Short mmCIF file of C-alpha atoms in Angstrom, two decimals:
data_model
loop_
_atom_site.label_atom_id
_atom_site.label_comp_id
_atom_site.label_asym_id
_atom_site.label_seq_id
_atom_site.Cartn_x
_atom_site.Cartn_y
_atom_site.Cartn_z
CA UNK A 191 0.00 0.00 0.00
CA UNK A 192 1.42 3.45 -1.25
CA UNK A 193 2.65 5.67 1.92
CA UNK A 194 0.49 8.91 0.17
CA UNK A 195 -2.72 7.15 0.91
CA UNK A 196 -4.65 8.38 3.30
CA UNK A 197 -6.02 5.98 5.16
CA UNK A 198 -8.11 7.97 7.28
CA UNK A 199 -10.09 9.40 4.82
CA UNK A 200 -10.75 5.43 3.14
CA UNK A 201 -11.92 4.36 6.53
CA UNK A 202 -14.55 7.06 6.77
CA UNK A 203 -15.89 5.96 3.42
CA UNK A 204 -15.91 2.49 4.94
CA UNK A 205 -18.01 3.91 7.91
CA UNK A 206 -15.29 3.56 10.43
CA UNK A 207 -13.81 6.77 11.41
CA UNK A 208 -11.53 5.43 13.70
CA UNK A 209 -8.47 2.48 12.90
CA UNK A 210 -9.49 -0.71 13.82
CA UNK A 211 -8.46 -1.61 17.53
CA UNK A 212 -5.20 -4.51 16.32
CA UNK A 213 -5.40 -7.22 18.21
CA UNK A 214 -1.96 -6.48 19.85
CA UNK A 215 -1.41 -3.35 20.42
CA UNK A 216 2.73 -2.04 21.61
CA UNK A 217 3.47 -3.45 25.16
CA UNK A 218 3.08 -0.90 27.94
CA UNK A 219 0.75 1.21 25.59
CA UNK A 220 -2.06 2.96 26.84
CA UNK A 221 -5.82 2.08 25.97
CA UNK A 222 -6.49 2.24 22.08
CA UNK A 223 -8.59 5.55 22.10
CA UNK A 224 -5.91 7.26 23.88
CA UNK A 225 -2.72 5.66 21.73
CA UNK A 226 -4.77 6.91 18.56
CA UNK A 227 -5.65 10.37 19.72
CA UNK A 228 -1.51 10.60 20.69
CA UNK A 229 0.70 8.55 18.51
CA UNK A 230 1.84 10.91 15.69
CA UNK A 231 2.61 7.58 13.36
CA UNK A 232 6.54 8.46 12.90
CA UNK A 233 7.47 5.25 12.91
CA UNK A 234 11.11 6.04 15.61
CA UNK A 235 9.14 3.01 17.43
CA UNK A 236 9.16 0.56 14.07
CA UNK A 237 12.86 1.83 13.57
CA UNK A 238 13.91 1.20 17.48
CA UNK A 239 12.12 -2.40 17.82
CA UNK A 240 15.25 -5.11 17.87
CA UNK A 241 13.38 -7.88 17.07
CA UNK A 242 11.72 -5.52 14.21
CA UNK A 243 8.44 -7.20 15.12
CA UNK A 244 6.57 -3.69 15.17
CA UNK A 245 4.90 -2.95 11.97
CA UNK A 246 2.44 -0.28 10.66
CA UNK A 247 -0.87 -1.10 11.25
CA UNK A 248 -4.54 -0.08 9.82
CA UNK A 249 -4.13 4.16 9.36
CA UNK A 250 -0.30 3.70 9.72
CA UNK A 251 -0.48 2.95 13.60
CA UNK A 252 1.84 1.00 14.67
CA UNK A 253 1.23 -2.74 16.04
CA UNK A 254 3.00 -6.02 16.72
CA UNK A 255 3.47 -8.84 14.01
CA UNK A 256 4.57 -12.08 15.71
CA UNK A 257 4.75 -13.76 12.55
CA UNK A 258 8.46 -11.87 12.62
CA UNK A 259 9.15 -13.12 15.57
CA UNK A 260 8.68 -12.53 19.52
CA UNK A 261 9.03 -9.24 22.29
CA UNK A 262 11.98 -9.26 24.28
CA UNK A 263 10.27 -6.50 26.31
CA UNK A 264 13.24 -4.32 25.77
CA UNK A 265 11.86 -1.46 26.01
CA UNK A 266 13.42 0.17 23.24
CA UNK A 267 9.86 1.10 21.71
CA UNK A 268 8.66 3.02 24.73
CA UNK A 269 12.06 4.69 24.96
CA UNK A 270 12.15 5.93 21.22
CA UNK A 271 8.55 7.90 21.42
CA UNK A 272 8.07 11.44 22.18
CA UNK A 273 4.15 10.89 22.62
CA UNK A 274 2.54 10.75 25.63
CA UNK A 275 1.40 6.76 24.42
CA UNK A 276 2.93 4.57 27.08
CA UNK A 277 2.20 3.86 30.44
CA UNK A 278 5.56 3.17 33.13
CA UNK A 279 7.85 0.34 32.14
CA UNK A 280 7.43 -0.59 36.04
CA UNK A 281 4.01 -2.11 35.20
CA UNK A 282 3.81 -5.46 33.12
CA UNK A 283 3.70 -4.93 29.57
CA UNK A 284 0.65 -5.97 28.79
CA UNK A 285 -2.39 -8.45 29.17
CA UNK A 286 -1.89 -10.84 26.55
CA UNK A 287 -1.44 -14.46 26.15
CA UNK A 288 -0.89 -17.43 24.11
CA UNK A 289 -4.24 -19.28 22.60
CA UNK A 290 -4.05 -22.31 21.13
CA UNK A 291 -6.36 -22.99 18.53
CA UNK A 292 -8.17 -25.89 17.45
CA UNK A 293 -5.92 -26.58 13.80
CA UNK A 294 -3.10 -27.46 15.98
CA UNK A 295 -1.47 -30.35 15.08
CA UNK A 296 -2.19 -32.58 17.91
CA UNK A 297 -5.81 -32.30 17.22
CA UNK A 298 -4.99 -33.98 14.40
CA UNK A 299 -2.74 -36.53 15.89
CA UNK A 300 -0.13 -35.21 14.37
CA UNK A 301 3.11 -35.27 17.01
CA UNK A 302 4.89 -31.40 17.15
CA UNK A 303 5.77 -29.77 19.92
CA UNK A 304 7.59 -27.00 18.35
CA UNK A 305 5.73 -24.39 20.34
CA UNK A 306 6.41 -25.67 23.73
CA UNK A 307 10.36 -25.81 22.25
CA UNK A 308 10.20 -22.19 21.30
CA UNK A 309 8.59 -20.98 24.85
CA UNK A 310 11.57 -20.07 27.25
CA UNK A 311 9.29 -19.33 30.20
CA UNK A 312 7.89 -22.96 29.63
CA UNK A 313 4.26 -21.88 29.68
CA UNK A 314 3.26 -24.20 27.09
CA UNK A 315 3.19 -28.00 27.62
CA UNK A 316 2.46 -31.33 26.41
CA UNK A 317 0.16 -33.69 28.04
CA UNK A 318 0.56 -37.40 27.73
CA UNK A 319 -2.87 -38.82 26.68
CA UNK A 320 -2.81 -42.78 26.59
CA UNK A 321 -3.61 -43.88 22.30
CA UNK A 322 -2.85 -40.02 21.68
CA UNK A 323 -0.51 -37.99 20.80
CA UNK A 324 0.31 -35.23 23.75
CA UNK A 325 -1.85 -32.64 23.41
CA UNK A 326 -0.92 -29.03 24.55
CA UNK A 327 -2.31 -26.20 26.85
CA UNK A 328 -0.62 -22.87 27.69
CA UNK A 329 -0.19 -22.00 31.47
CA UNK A 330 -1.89 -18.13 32.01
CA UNK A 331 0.41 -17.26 34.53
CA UNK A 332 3.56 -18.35 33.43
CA UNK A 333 2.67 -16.96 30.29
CA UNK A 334 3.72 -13.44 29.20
CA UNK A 335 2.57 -13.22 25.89
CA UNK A 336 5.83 -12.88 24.57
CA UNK A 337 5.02 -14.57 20.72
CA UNK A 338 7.60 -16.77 20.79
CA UNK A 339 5.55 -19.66 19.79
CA UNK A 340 3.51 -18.49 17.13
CA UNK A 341 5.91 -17.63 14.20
CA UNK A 342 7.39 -21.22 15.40
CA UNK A 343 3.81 -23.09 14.57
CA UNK A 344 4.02 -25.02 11.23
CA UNK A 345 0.15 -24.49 10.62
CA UNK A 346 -0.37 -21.16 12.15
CA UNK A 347 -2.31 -22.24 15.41
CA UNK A 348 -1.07 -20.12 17.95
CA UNK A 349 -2.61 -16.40 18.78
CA UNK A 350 -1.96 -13.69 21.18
CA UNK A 351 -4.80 -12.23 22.79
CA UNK A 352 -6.30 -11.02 26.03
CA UNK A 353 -4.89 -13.08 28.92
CA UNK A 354 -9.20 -13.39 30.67
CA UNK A 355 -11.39 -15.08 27.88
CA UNK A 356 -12.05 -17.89 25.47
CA UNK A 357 -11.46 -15.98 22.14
CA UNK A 358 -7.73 -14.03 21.40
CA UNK A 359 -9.59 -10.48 20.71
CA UNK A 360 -8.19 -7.16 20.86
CA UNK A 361 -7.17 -5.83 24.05
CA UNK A 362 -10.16 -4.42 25.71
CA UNK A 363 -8.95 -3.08 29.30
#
């Protein structure tokens, strides 16, 4: 998508007249409304990020893309901004998790365990099921929702989302 577009203006012919909430939003950002009224879209975030997981998002706000690869929680993004967009690097980064979906592998019998290999805080793991293959679940409070594990997935199974609930949604506080 050309830089020149405005992508404000395309959303209000959509009927939105706001960018869509991402899913994962920067860790230790502040709620949506405020990060959009704020962030000035420079990008000295995108350019600061390490792991250059940080990517422009719907109207050129930036979010995370784990499919590049996980946060170190560095906190070279909050460090880089002039807005007034993050909240104190004291507090935990955020309230996300790892989900597990139902096209994992296992559910398929299909032995992988690649995730649970990829997760340093060992958050996910394998249960032994007798005739199965182990099947996995993600521990919520070892967890930090770090993303490790999803660019590992073969099939694209693992999401980030809010740490309370069922579905990995956008981050509602």
């Amino acid at each position: 998508m050309p830089d020149g577009v405005n992508l404000s203006r395309r959303s209000l012919f959509r009927g939105r007249l706001s960018p869509t909430e991402p899913k994962v939003q920067l860790p230790w950002s502040v709620s949506w409304a405020d990060f959009v009224a704020d962030c000035t879209r420079c990008g000295d975030c995108l350019v600061a990020c390490p792991e250059q997981i940080l990517v422009k998002g719907d109207g050129g706000f930036p979010t995370v893309d784990f499919l590049r690869g996980e946060c170190t929680f560095c906190t070279d993004c909050v460090t880089a901004c002039q807005a007034p967009i993050f909240r104190p690097t004291t507090q935990a980064p955020w309230d996300y998790v790892a989900h597990i979906e139902a096209g994992c592998l296992a559910s398929a019998q299909v032995f992988c365990q690649r995730c649970q290999d990829s997760c340093e805080l060992q958050a996910i793991r394998f249960s032994p099921q007798l005739g199965r293959v182990p099947t996995p679940s993600v521990d919520s409070e070892l967890c930090n929702g770090c993303g490790a594990c999803v660019a590992d997935c073969p099939v694209g199974s693992i999401r980030i989302g809010v740490r309370h609930g069922d579905a990995p949604t956008g981050s509602k506080r």
